[in-house]
Amino acid sequence: MAAAKKAVLGPLVGAVDQGTSSTRFLVFNSKTAELLSHHQVEIKQEFPREGWVEQDPKEILQSVYECIEKTCEKLGQLNIDISNIKAIGVSNQRETTVVWDKLTGEPLYNAVVWLDLRTQSTVENLSKRIPGNNNFVKSKTGLPLSTYFSAVKLRWLLDNVRKVQKAVEENRALFGTIDSWLIWSLTGGVNGGVHCTDVTNASRTMLFNIHSLEWDKELCEFFGIPMEILPNVRSSSEIYGLMKISHSLKAGALEGVPISGCLGDQSAALVGQMCFQDGQAKNTYGTGCFLLCNTGHKCVFSEHGLLTTVAYKLGRDKPVYYALEGSVAIAGAVIRWLRDNLGIIKSSEEIEKLAKEVGTSYGCYFVPAFSGLYAPYWEPSARGIICGLTQFTNKCHIAFAALEAVCFQTREILDAMNRDCGIPLSHLQVDGGMTSNKILMQLQADILYIPVVKPSMPETTALGAAMAAGAAEGVGVWSLEPEDLSAVTMERFEPQINAEESEIRYSTWKKAVMKSVGWVTTQSPESGDPSIFCSLPLGFFIVSSMVMLIGARYISGIP
């Protein structure tokens, strides 16, 4: 019986999905795209100072080992032979910056997370050096000068961390985004680890020329980054190296399995949603919210606050595809904040129950500008606010307003996308952890006033990484030909309110957004470093004052 089952499964492909909130390892059947097993571990985020967001690179790596080990154990319990895993893909949180010592394998500082705001003064100083009539940074990278991207984080590490400075001087330092750190470690680390990245992750550093697909000497000089610490840039689908199993990992059967796919998480979701045609788009609801639209072989530059980015390049000799991207910093992170900071829910799943109890925010609006506002505003001075509160407001209304905030932010980037592309999207393809929340999905359809379409298997980010790995030359177990791609069953949410009501709610939201702008106007005297941008994480004082105003009992739901 077991042997027959193994025979039916055929070649399998694994995917490491390393996100801001958690790490997962998932295993798919390459012939049917069926998810066979997975394991997930939540990752800690550290907030050492106002506006700083860090993670421990060693904890991230250990979480990958743990997820691989546990998934392999689960496959064994299902009587599935893990020697059938023929390739592994990597998908990762983008922009998050790591510098480590190539001789010891030790990180030289914590990973500086994409949400981190410590580099605001660096950004302001650098922006003064860009000629108004020649924004060469944006024209070469497709990106606005922002705290979001890796170059300024790396510049901060070079300026402020002596261990990093010394390692660079002694030619011991390696830089990478999370994909580079993981691939180097999983392919041997100090014993011959491969130092590489793919075009999608490289395109988020602000050091990469998206036209020539190379590190750009002028950009590296502008940011003061030594080019010798940068990883080699490869396509998103090719064999980078073979797994060398750490002594701490029991899943020895993965020894020698090629790591052959690498995509930044949002590009991976675009591939996993099979948005291979010009004009196809998807929106992923994770820690942040990211709407990507495939623009084919041409770079389309936005006039409405969107980014131009590399979508994917699925093979060394394959063409590069580009995308327009709308980036929202805070989506799922607002739910985690309600859980960890305000304590009004005990688990993320509880938010749906609370919101369902009231079915409305009752005029309460929540702008979660914890890290300023990203697309389409790019406004670092914004901070989180909750407004429209009355004595009637309770935790259920705030929970509902938090879900609405995710949907309103998506509406803003969708409007920008429609204006840039000229052809409005007729429906929105969605994925990511938050899409299991049916109230959120219905709210999204109501606020966009178009249908929202969700695949029955929501793990499209991991699926995209697995597809890239399985399709790589030398692996060849996953066909990306249109006729071979598995049909995906979808769940559809239709708008259920009238267009006028949708517009009224949206215009009130935009009024709330304007009130969130301009909160941060001075530097923080407590930061210990006059160059550090004052950025109260999570709108703490603003929300605290509101909580005091309406009475803590209303927030907690105590009568």
Coordinates of C-alpha atoms in Angstrom, one line a residue:
M1 CA 0.0 0.0 0.0
A2 CA 2.7 2.4 1.0
A3 CA 4.8 1.6 -2.0
A4 CA 1.9 2.3 -4.3
K5 CA 1.3 5.6 -2.6
K6 CA 4.9 6.6 -3.1
A7 CA 4.8 5.7 -6.8
V8 CA 1.8 7.8 -7.4
L9 CA 3.4 10.9 -5.9
G10 CA 6.3 11.2 -8.2
P11 CA 8.9 14.0 -7.8
L12 CA 8.4 16.5 -4.9
V13 CA 9.7 20.0 -4.5
G14 CA 10.3 21.8 -1.2
A15 CA 10.0 25.5 -0.5
V16 CA 11.4 27.6 2.3
D17 CA 9.1 30.6 2.8
Q18 CA 10.9 33.0 5.2
G19 CA 8.6 35.9 6.0
T20 CA 8.7 38.8 8.5
S21 CA 6.4 37.1 11.0
S22 CA 7.2 33.4 10.4
T23 CA 9.2 30.8 8.6
R24 CA 7.7 27.8 6.8
F25 CA 8.9 24.8 4.9
L26 CA 6.3 23.3 2.5
V27 CA 6.5 20.3 0.2
F28 CA 4.5 20.1 -3.1
N29 CA 3.8 17.4 -5.7
S30 CA 5.4 18.8 -8.8
K31 CA 2.9 17.2 -11.1
T32 CA -0.3 18.4 -9.4
A33 CA 0.9 21.4 -7.3
E34 CA -0.8 19.7 -4.3
L35 CA 0.6 20.8 -0.9
L36 CA 1.5 17.6 0.9
S37 CA 2.9 18.8 4.2
H38 CA 4.3 21.9 5.9
H39 CA 5.6 23.3 9.3
Q40 CA 5.6 26.9 10.5
V41 CA 7.5 28.7 13.3
E42 CA 6.8 32.3 14.4
I43 CA 9.8 34.6 14.3
K44 CA 10.5 37.2 17.0
Q45 CA 10.7 40.9 16.1
E46 CA 12.8 43.2 18.3
F47 CA 12.2 46.9 18.8
P48 CA 15.4 48.1 20.5
R49 CA 14.6 51.8 20.0
E50 CA 11.8 54.0 18.6
G51 CA 11.3 53.0 15.0
W52 CA 13.9 50.3 15.0
V53 CA 12.9 46.8 13.8
E54 CA 15.4 44.0 14.0
Q55 CA 15.5 40.2 13.9
D56 CA 18.2 37.6 14.8
P57 CA 19.7 36.1 11.6
K58 CA 20.7 33.0 13.6
E59 CA 17.1 32.5 14.9
I60 CA 15.8 32.9 11.3
L61 CA 18.3 30.2 10.1
Q62 CA 17.5 27.9 13.0
S63 CA 13.7 28.3 12.3
V64 CA 14.4 27.1 8.7
Y65 CA 16.2 24.0 10.0
E66 CA 13.4 23.3 12.4
C67 CA 10.7 23.7 9.7
I68 CA 12.6 21.4 7.3
E69 CA 13.1 18.8 10.1
K70 CA 9.5 18.8 11.3
T71 CA 8.0 18.7 7.7
C72 CA 10.2 15.7 6.9
E73 CA 9.0 14.0 10.0
K74 CA 5.3 14.7 9.0
L75 CA 6.0 13.3 5.5
G76 CA 7.4 10.2 7.1
Q77 CA 4.2 9.8 9.2
L78 CA 2.3 10.1 5.9
N79 CA 4.5 7.3 4.5
I80 CA 5.9 9.7 1.9
D81 CA 9.6 9.1 1.0
I82 CA 11.5 12.3 1.4
S83 CA 14.2 11.1 -1.0
N84 CA 11.5 12.1 -3.7
I85 CA 12.3 15.8 -2.9
K86 CA 14.2 16.7 -6.0
A87 CA 14.7 20.5 -5.5
I88 CA 14.3 23.3 -3.0
G89 CA 13.2 26.9 -3.6
V90 CA 13.6 29.9 -1.3
S91 CA 11.2 32.8 -0.9
N92 CA 11.9 35.5 1.5
Q93 CA 11.0 38.8 3.1
R94 CA 12.7 41.4 0.9
E95 CA 15.0 44.4 1.7
T96 CA 15.8 43.1 5.2
T97 CA 19.6 43.5 5.5
V98 CA 22.2 41.1 7.0
V99 CA 26.0 41.4 7.2
W100 CA 28.0 38.4 8.4
D101 CA 31.6 37.2 8.7
K102 CA 32.5 34.8 6.0
L103 CA 35.2 33.1 8.1
T104 CA 33.1 32.4 11.2
G105 CA 29.6 32.4 9.7
E106 CA 28.5 34.7 12.5
P107 CA 26.2 37.7 11.8
L108 CA 27.9 41.0 12.7
Y109 CA 24.7 42.7 13.7
N110 CA 21.0 41.8 13.8
A111 CA 19.1 41.8 10.6
V112 CA 17.7 45.3 10.0
V113 CA 14.1 44.7 8.9
W114 CA 12.4 46.3 5.9
L115 CA 10.0 48.2 8.2
D116 CA 12.9 49.8 10.1
L117 CA 12.9 53.6 10.2
R118 CA 16.3 54.5 11.7
T119 CA 17.7 55.6 8.4
Q120 CA 15.3 58.6 7.8
S121 CA 18.0 61.2 8.4
T122 CA 20.4 59.2 6.0
V123 CA 17.6 59.3 3.4
E124 CA 17.1 63.1 3.9
N125 CA 20.8 63.8 3.6
L126 CA 21.2 61.6 0.5
S127 CA 18.1 63.2 -1.2
K128 CA 19.8 66.6 -1.1
R129 CA 22.6 65.1 -3.4
I130 CA 20.2 64.0 -6.1
P131 CA 19.7 66.6 -8.8
G132 CA 16.1 67.7 -9.2
N133 CA 16.2 67.2 -13.0
N134 CA 18.1 63.9 -12.9
N135 CA 16.8 61.4 -10.3
F136 CA 19.3 58.7 -11.4
V137 CA 18.5 56.6 -8.4
K138 CA 14.9 56.2 -9.4
S139 CA 15.6 55.9 -13.2
K140 CA 18.1 53.1 -12.6
T141 CA 16.3 51.2 -9.8
G142 CA 12.6 52.0 -10.2
L143 CA 12.5 52.9 -6.5
P144 CA 12.1 56.1 -4.5
L145 CA 14.8 57.0 -2.0
S146 CA 13.2 55.6 1.2
T147 CA 14.1 53.8 4.5
Y148 CA 12.3 50.8 3.0
F149 CA 15.2 49.6 0.8
S150 CA 18.5 47.8 1.7
A151 CA 21.1 50.4 0.5
V152 CA 20.4 52.8 3.3
K153 CA 20.2 50.1 5.9
L154 CA 23.6 48.8 4.8
R155 CA 25.0 52.4 4.8
W156 CA 23.8 52.7 8.5
L157 CA 25.5 49.5 9.5
L158 CA 28.8 50.7 7.8
D159 CA 28.5 54.0 9.6
N160 CA 27.5 52.8 13.1
V161 CA 28.6 49.2 13.8
R162 CA 32.3 48.8 14.5
K163 CA 32.3 45.0 13.9
V164 CA 30.9 45.6 10.4
Q165 CA 33.4 48.3 9.6
K166 CA 36.3 46.1 10.8
A167 CA 35.1 43.1 8.8
V168 CA 34.9 45.2 5.7
E169 CA 38.4 46.5 6.2
E170 CA 39.7 43.0 6.7
N171 CA 37.7 41.6 3.7
R172 CA 35.7 39.3 5.9
A173 CA 32.2 40.8 5.4
L174 CA 29.4 39.6 3.3
F175 CA 26.2 41.4 2.7
G176 CA 22.9 39.9 1.7
T177 CA 19.1 40.0 2.0
I178 CA 17.6 37.1 3.8
D179 CA 17.7 34.8 0.7
S180 CA 21.5 35.3 0.4
W181 CA 22.0 34.5 4.1
L182 CA 19.9 31.4 3.9
I183 CA 21.4 30.0 0.6
W184 CA 25.0 30.7 1.8
S185 CA 24.2 28.9 5.1
L186 CA 22.3 26.0 3.6
T187 CA 25.0 25.3 0.9
G188 CA 27.8 25.0 3.5
G189 CA 28.3 28.4 5.0
V190 CA 32.0 28.7 6.0
N191 CA 32.7 25.4 4.1
G192 CA 32.1 26.6 0.6
G193 CA 28.7 28.3 1.0
V194 CA 27.4 30.0 -2.2
H195 CA 27.0 33.8 -1.9
C196 CA 24.3 34.8 -4.3
T197 CA 20.9 36.4 -4.7
D198 CA 18.4 36.6 -7.5
V199 CA 17.3 39.5 -9.7
T200 CA 14.1 40.1 -7.8
N201 CA 15.8 40.5 -4.4
A202 CA 18.7 42.5 -6.0
S203 CA 16.1 44.9 -7.5
R204 CA 15.0 45.8 -3.9
T205 CA 18.4 46.9 -2.7
M206 CA 18.6 50.3 -4.5
L207 CA 22.1 49.2 -5.7
F208 CA 20.9 47.2 -8.7
N209 CA 20.3 48.5 -12.3
I210 CA 17.1 47.0 -13.4
H211 CA 17.8 47.6 -17.0
S212 CA 21.3 46.1 -17.3
L213 CA 20.5 43.5 -14.5
E214 CA 23.8 44.2 -12.7
W215 CA 25.1 45.9 -9.6
D216 CA 25.6 49.6 -10.5
K217 CA 28.9 51.2 -9.9
E218 CA 27.5 54.7 -9.8
L219 CA 24.8 53.7 -7.3
C220 CA 27.3 51.9 -5.1
E221 CA 29.5 55.0 -5.1
F222 CA 26.5 57.2 -4.3
F223 CA 25.6 55.1 -1.2
G224 CA 29.3 54.4 -0.3
I225 CA 28.9 50.6 -0.6
P226 CA 32.0 48.5 -1.3
M227 CA 31.0 46.2 -4.3
E228 CA 33.1 43.3 -3.1
I229 CA 30.7 42.5 -0.2
L230 CA 27.7 42.1 -2.6
P231 CA 26.4 38.7 -3.6
N232 CA 26.5 37.4 -7.2
V233 CA 23.2 38.0 -9.0
R234 CA 21.6 35.0 -10.6
S235 CA 18.3 34.3 -12.3
S236 CA 15.3 33.2 -10.2
S237 CA 15.4 29.6 -11.5
E238 CA 18.8 27.8 -11.7
I239 CA 20.9 25.5 -9.5
Y240 CA 22.8 27.8 -7.1
G241 CA 24.3 25.0 -5.0
L242 CA 23.5 21.8 -3.1
M243 CA 22.1 21.4 0.4
K244 CA 24.8 20.6 3.0
I245 CA 22.9 19.6 6.1
S246 CA 23.9 21.2 9.4
H247 CA 24.8 18.9 12.2
S248 CA 21.7 20.2 14.0
L249 CA 19.4 18.9 11.3
K250 CA 18.2 15.3 11.4
A251 CA 16.7 15.4 7.9
G252 CA 19.9 14.0 6.3
A253 CA 18.0 12.8 3.2
L254 CA 18.0 16.4 1.9
E255 CA 21.8 16.3 1.7
G256 CA 22.8 17.0 -1.9
V257 CA 19.3 18.3 -3.0
P258 CA 19.8 21.3 -5.3
I259 CA 18.6 24.7 -4.2
S260 CA 17.4 25.9 -7.5
G261 CA 14.7 28.6 -7.1
C262 CA 14.9 32.0 -5.4
L263 CA 12.3 34.8 -5.5
G264 CA 11.5 37.7 -3.2
D265 CA 8.2 36.8 -1.5
Q266 CA 6.0 39.1 -3.7
S267 CA 7.5 37.9 -6.9
A268 CA 7.1 34.3 -5.7
A269 CA 3.4 35.0 -5.1
L270 CA 3.0 36.5 -8.6
V271 CA 4.5 33.3 -10.0
G272 CA 2.4 31.1 -7.7
Q273 CA -0.7 32.9 -8.8
M274 CA 0.4 32.2 -12.4
C275 CA 0.3 35.9 -13.4
F276 CA 2.6 35.3 -16.4
Q277 CA 0.8 37.6 -18.8
D278 CA 1.2 41.3 -19.2
G279 CA -1.6 43.0 -17.2
Q280 CA -2.2 40.2 -14.7
A281 CA -2.1 41.2 -11.0
K282 CA -2.2 39.8 -7.5
N283 CA -2.4 41.2 -4.0
T284 CA -0.7 39.4 -1.1
Y285 CA -1.9 40.0 2.5
G286 CA 1.0 39.3 4.9
T287 CA 2.8 41.5 7.4
G288 CA 2.3 44.2 4.8
C289 CA 0.2 44.3 1.7
F290 CA 1.7 44.1 -1.8
L291 CA -0.1 44.5 -5.2
L292 CA 2.0 43.5 -8.2
C293 CA 1.0 43.8 -11.8
N294 CA 3.0 42.1 -14.5
T295 CA 4.1 44.6 -17.2
G296 CA 5.9 42.1 -19.4
H297 CA 9.4 42.8 -20.8
K298 CA 9.1 46.6 -20.4
C299 CA 9.8 48.8 -17.4
V300 CA 6.7 50.9 -16.7
F301 CA 7.5 53.9 -14.5
S302 CA 4.6 55.1 -12.3
E303 CA 3.3 58.6 -12.1
H304 CA 1.1 57.7 -9.0
G305 CA 3.5 56.5 -6.3
L306 CA 4.0 52.9 -7.4
L307 CA 7.4 51.1 -7.7
T308 CA 8.9 49.6 -10.8
T309 CA 10.5 46.3 -9.9
V310 CA 11.8 43.0 -11.4
A311 CA 9.0 40.4 -11.4
Y312 CA 11.1 37.3 -12.2
K313 CA 13.6 35.8 -14.6
L314 CA 12.9 32.1 -14.7
G315 CA 16.2 30.8 -16.1
R316 CA 19.7 32.1 -17.0
D317 CA 18.7 32.4 -20.7
K318 CA 15.1 33.4 -20.1
P319 CA 13.8 36.9 -20.5
V320 CA 13.3 39.2 -17.5
Y321 CA 9.8 40.3 -16.6
Y322 CA 9.0 43.5 -14.8
A323 CA 6.1 44.6 -12.5
L324 CA 4.5 47.7 -11.1
E325 CA 4.1 47.4 -7.3
G326 CA 2.0 49.1 -4.7
S327 CA 3.5 48.5 -1.3
V328 CA 1.6 48.9 2.0
A329 CA 3.8 48.6 5.1
I330 CA 1.2 47.4 7.7
A331 CA -1.5 44.8 7.0
G332 CA -1.3 41.6 9.1
A333 CA 1.1 43.5 11.4
V334 CA -1.8 45.6 12.7
I335 CA -3.5 42.4 13.9
R336 CA -0.3 41.3 15.6
W337 CA -0.2 44.7 17.2
L338 CA -3.7 44.4 18.5
R339 CA -2.7 41.1 20.0
D340 CA 0.7 41.9 21.4
N341 CA 0.5 45.6 22.3
L342 CA -3.1 46.3 23.1
G343 CA -4.0 42.8 24.2
I344 CA -7.6 43.0 22.9
I345 CA -7.2 39.6 21.1
K346 CA -5.3 36.5 22.3
S347 CA -4.8 35.1 18.8
S348 CA -4.8 36.5 15.3
E349 CA -7.8 34.4 14.4
E350 CA -9.9 36.1 17.1
I351 CA -10.1 39.3 15.0
E352 CA -12.7 37.8 12.7
K353 CA -14.9 36.9 15.6
L354 CA -14.7 40.4 17.2
A355 CA -15.4 42.1 13.9
K356 CA -18.4 39.8 13.2
E357 CA -20.0 40.7 16.5
V358 CA -20.6 44.3 15.4
G359 CA -20.4 44.2 11.6
T360 CA -19.3 47.8 11.4
S361 CA -16.6 50.1 12.7
Y362 CA -19.4 52.6 13.8
G363 CA -17.5 55.6 12.3
C364 CA -14.2 54.5 13.8
Y365 CA -11.2 54.7 11.4
F366 CA -7.7 53.2 12.0
V367 CA -4.7 54.4 9.9
P368 CA -1.9 52.0 10.9
A369 CA 1.0 54.2 9.7
F370 CA 3.4 52.6 12.2
S371 CA 6.3 53.0 9.8
G372 CA 5.0 56.1 8.0
L373 CA 3.0 55.7 4.8
Y374 CA 4.3 53.7 1.8
A375 CA 2.5 53.7 -1.6
P376 CA 1.1 55.9 -2.9
Y377 CA 2.1 58.6 -0.4
W378 CA 5.7 57.8 0.6
E379 CA 5.2 60.0 3.6
P380 CA 7.7 59.1 6.5
S381 CA 6.2 61.8 8.8
A382 CA 2.9 59.9 9.2
R383 CA 2.1 57.8 12.3
G384 CA -0.7 55.6 13.3
I385 CA -4.0 57.1 14.4
I386 CA -7.4 55.8 15.5
C387 CA -10.1 58.5 15.0
G388 CA -13.9 58.9 15.0
L389 CA -14.1 57.4 18.6
T390 CA -17.1 57.9 20.8
Q391 CA -18.1 56.5 24.2
F392 CA -19.9 53.8 22.3
T393 CA -16.7 52.5 20.7
N394 CA -15.4 49.2 21.9
K395 CA -12.8 46.7 21.0
C396 CA -15.0 45.1 18.4
H397 CA -15.3 48.4 16.5
I398 CA -11.5 48.8 16.6
A399 CA -11.0 45.3 15.4
F400 CA -13.4 45.9 12.5
A401 CA -11.7 49.3 11.7
A402 CA -8.3 47.4 11.6
L403 CA -9.6 45.1 8.9
E404 CA -11.1 48.0 7.0
A405 CA -7.8 49.7 7.1
V406 CA -6.1 46.8 5.2
C407 CA -8.9 47.1 2.6
F408 CA -8.8 50.9 2.3
Q409 CA -5.0 50.8 1.8
T410 CA -5.4 48.2 -0.9
R411 CA -8.0 50.4 -2.6
E412 CA -5.5 53.3 -2.7
I413 CA -2.8 51.2 -4.4
L414 CA -5.4 49.7 -6.8
D415 CA -6.6 53.1 -7.8
A416 CA -2.9 54.1 -8.5
M417 CA -2.4 50.9 -10.5
N418 CA -5.5 51.5 -12.6
R419 CA -4.4 55.1 -13.4
D420 CA -0.9 54.0 -14.3
C421 CA -2.1 51.0 -16.5
G422 CA -5.0 52.8 -18.0
I423 CA -7.2 49.7 -17.9
P424 CA -8.9 49.1 -14.6
L425 CA -8.7 45.6 -13.1
S426 CA -12.0 43.7 -13.4
H427 CA -11.3 41.5 -10.4
L428 CA -8.5 41.1 -7.8
Q429 CA -6.6 37.9 -7.3
V430 CA -5.5 37.6 -3.6
D431 CA -3.4 35.4 -1.5
G432 CA -1.5 35.3 1.8
G433 CA -2.3 34.3 5.4
M434 CA -5.0 37.0 6.0
T435 CA -7.2 35.8 3.1
S436 CA -8.5 33.0 5.4
N437 CA -10.5 35.8 7.1
K438 CA -13.8 35.8 5.2
I439 CA -15.0 39.1 6.7
L440 CA -11.8 40.7 5.4
M441 CA -12.3 39.3 1.9
Q442 CA -15.9 40.5 1.8
L443 CA -14.9 43.9 3.1
Q444 CA -12.3 44.0 0.4
A445 CA -14.8 43.3 -2.4
D446 CA -17.2 46.0 -0.9
I447 CA -14.5 48.7 -0.7
L448 CA -13.0 48.0 -4.1
Y449 CA -16.4 47.4 -5.6
I450 CA -15.0 44.6 -7.8
P451 CA -15.0 40.8 -7.1
V452 CA -12.1 39.4 -5.0
V453 CA -10.9 35.9 -6.2
K454 CA -9.0 33.7 -3.8
P455 CA -7.3 30.3 -4.7
S456 CA -8.4 27.4 -2.5
M457 CA -4.7 26.7 -1.7
P458 CA -3.6 30.0 -0.3
E459 CA 0.2 29.2 -0.1
T460 CA 1.0 30.8 -3.4
T461 CA 4.3 32.4 -2.2
A462 CA 5.8 29.0 -1.4
L463 CA 4.2 27.5 -4.5
G464 CA 5.9 30.1 -6.7
A465 CA 9.3 29.3 -5.1
A466 CA 8.7 25.6 -5.6
M467 CA 7.7 26.1 -9.3
A468 CA 10.9 28.1 -9.9
A469 CA 13.0 25.4 -8.2
G470 CA 11.3 22.5 -10.0
A471 CA 11.5 24.1 -13.4
A472 CA 15.2 24.9 -13.2
E473 CA 17.6 23.6 -15.8
G474 CA 19.2 20.4 -14.5
V475 CA 16.1 19.7 -12.3
G476 CA 13.2 19.8 -14.8
V477 CA 10.4 18.2 -12.7
W478 CA 8.0 21.1 -13.0
S479 CA 6.7 22.3 -16.3
L480 CA 5.7 26.0 -16.6
E481 CA 4.2 25.6 -20.0
P482 CA 0.6 27.0 -20.0
E483 CA -1.0 23.7 -21.0
D484 CA 0.8 21.9 -18.1
L485 CA -0.1 24.3 -15.3
S486 CA -2.6 22.8 -12.9
A487 CA -6.1 24.4 -12.9
V488 CA -6.7 26.2 -9.6
T489 CA -10.1 26.2 -7.8
M490 CA -11.1 29.7 -6.7
E491 CA -13.4 31.2 -4.1
R492 CA -15.1 34.4 -5.2
F493 CA -16.4 37.3 -3.1
E494 CA -18.8 39.7 -4.8
P495 CA -19.5 43.3 -3.6
Q496 CA -22.6 43.4 -1.4
I497 CA -23.0 47.1 -0.7
N498 CA -24.0 49.9 -3.2
A499 CA -21.3 51.9 -4.9
E500 CA -22.3 55.2 -3.2
E501 CA -21.8 53.7 0.3
S502 CA -18.4 52.3 -0.7
E503 CA -17.3 55.8 -1.9
I504 CA -18.5 57.5 1.2
R505 CA -16.5 55.1 3.4
Y506 CA -13.4 55.5 1.2
S507 CA -13.5 59.3 1.2
T508 CA -13.8 59.4 5.0
W509 CA -10.8 57.0 5.2
K510 CA -8.8 59.5 3.0
K511 CA -9.7 62.3 5.4
A512 CA -8.3 60.1 8.3
V513 CA -5.1 59.5 6.3
M514 CA -4.5 63.2 6.0
K515 CA -4.8 63.6 9.8
S516 CA -2.0 60.9 10.2
V517 CA 0.5 62.9 8.2
G518 CA 3.0 65.3 9.7
W519 CA 3.1 63.8 13.3
V520 CA 6.9 63.4 13.3
T521 CA 8.5 66.8 13.0
T522 CA 11.4 66.7 15.5
Q523 CA 14.2 64.3 16.3
S524 CA 13.9 62.2 19.4
P525 CA 16.0 63.4 22.3
E526 CA 15.9 59.9 23.8
S527 CA 17.3 58.0 20.8
G528 CA 20.8 58.4 22.0
D529 CA 21.9 59.4 18.5
P530 CA 21.0 62.8 17.1
S531 CA 20.9 61.4 13.6
I532 CA 18.2 58.9 14.4
F533 CA 14.8 59.8 13.1
C534 CA 12.1 60.1 15.8
S535 CA 9.6 57.4 15.0
L536 CA 7.3 56.2 17.7
P537 CA 6.6 52.6 16.8
L538 CA 2.9 51.7 16.4
G539 CA 1.5 55.2 17.0
F540 CA 1.9 54.5 20.8
F541 CA 1.4 57.9 22.3
I542 CA -1.4 58.8 19.9
V543 CA -3.3 55.6 20.6
S544 CA -2.6 55.9 24.3
S545 CA -4.0 59.3 24.6
M546 CA -7.2 58.1 22.8
V547 CA -7.4 55.1 25.1
M548 CA -7.3 57.5 28.1
L549 CA -9.8 59.8 26.6
I550 CA -12.5 57.2 26.0
G551 CA -11.8 55.1 29.1
A552 CA -9.9 51.8 29.1
R553 CA -13.1 49.9 29.9
Y554 CA -14.5 50.6 26.5
I555 CA -11.4 49.3 24.8
S556 CA -11.4 46.1 26.8
G557 CA -15.2 45.6 26.4
I558 CA -15.8 45.7 30.2
P559 CA -19.2 47.1 31.0

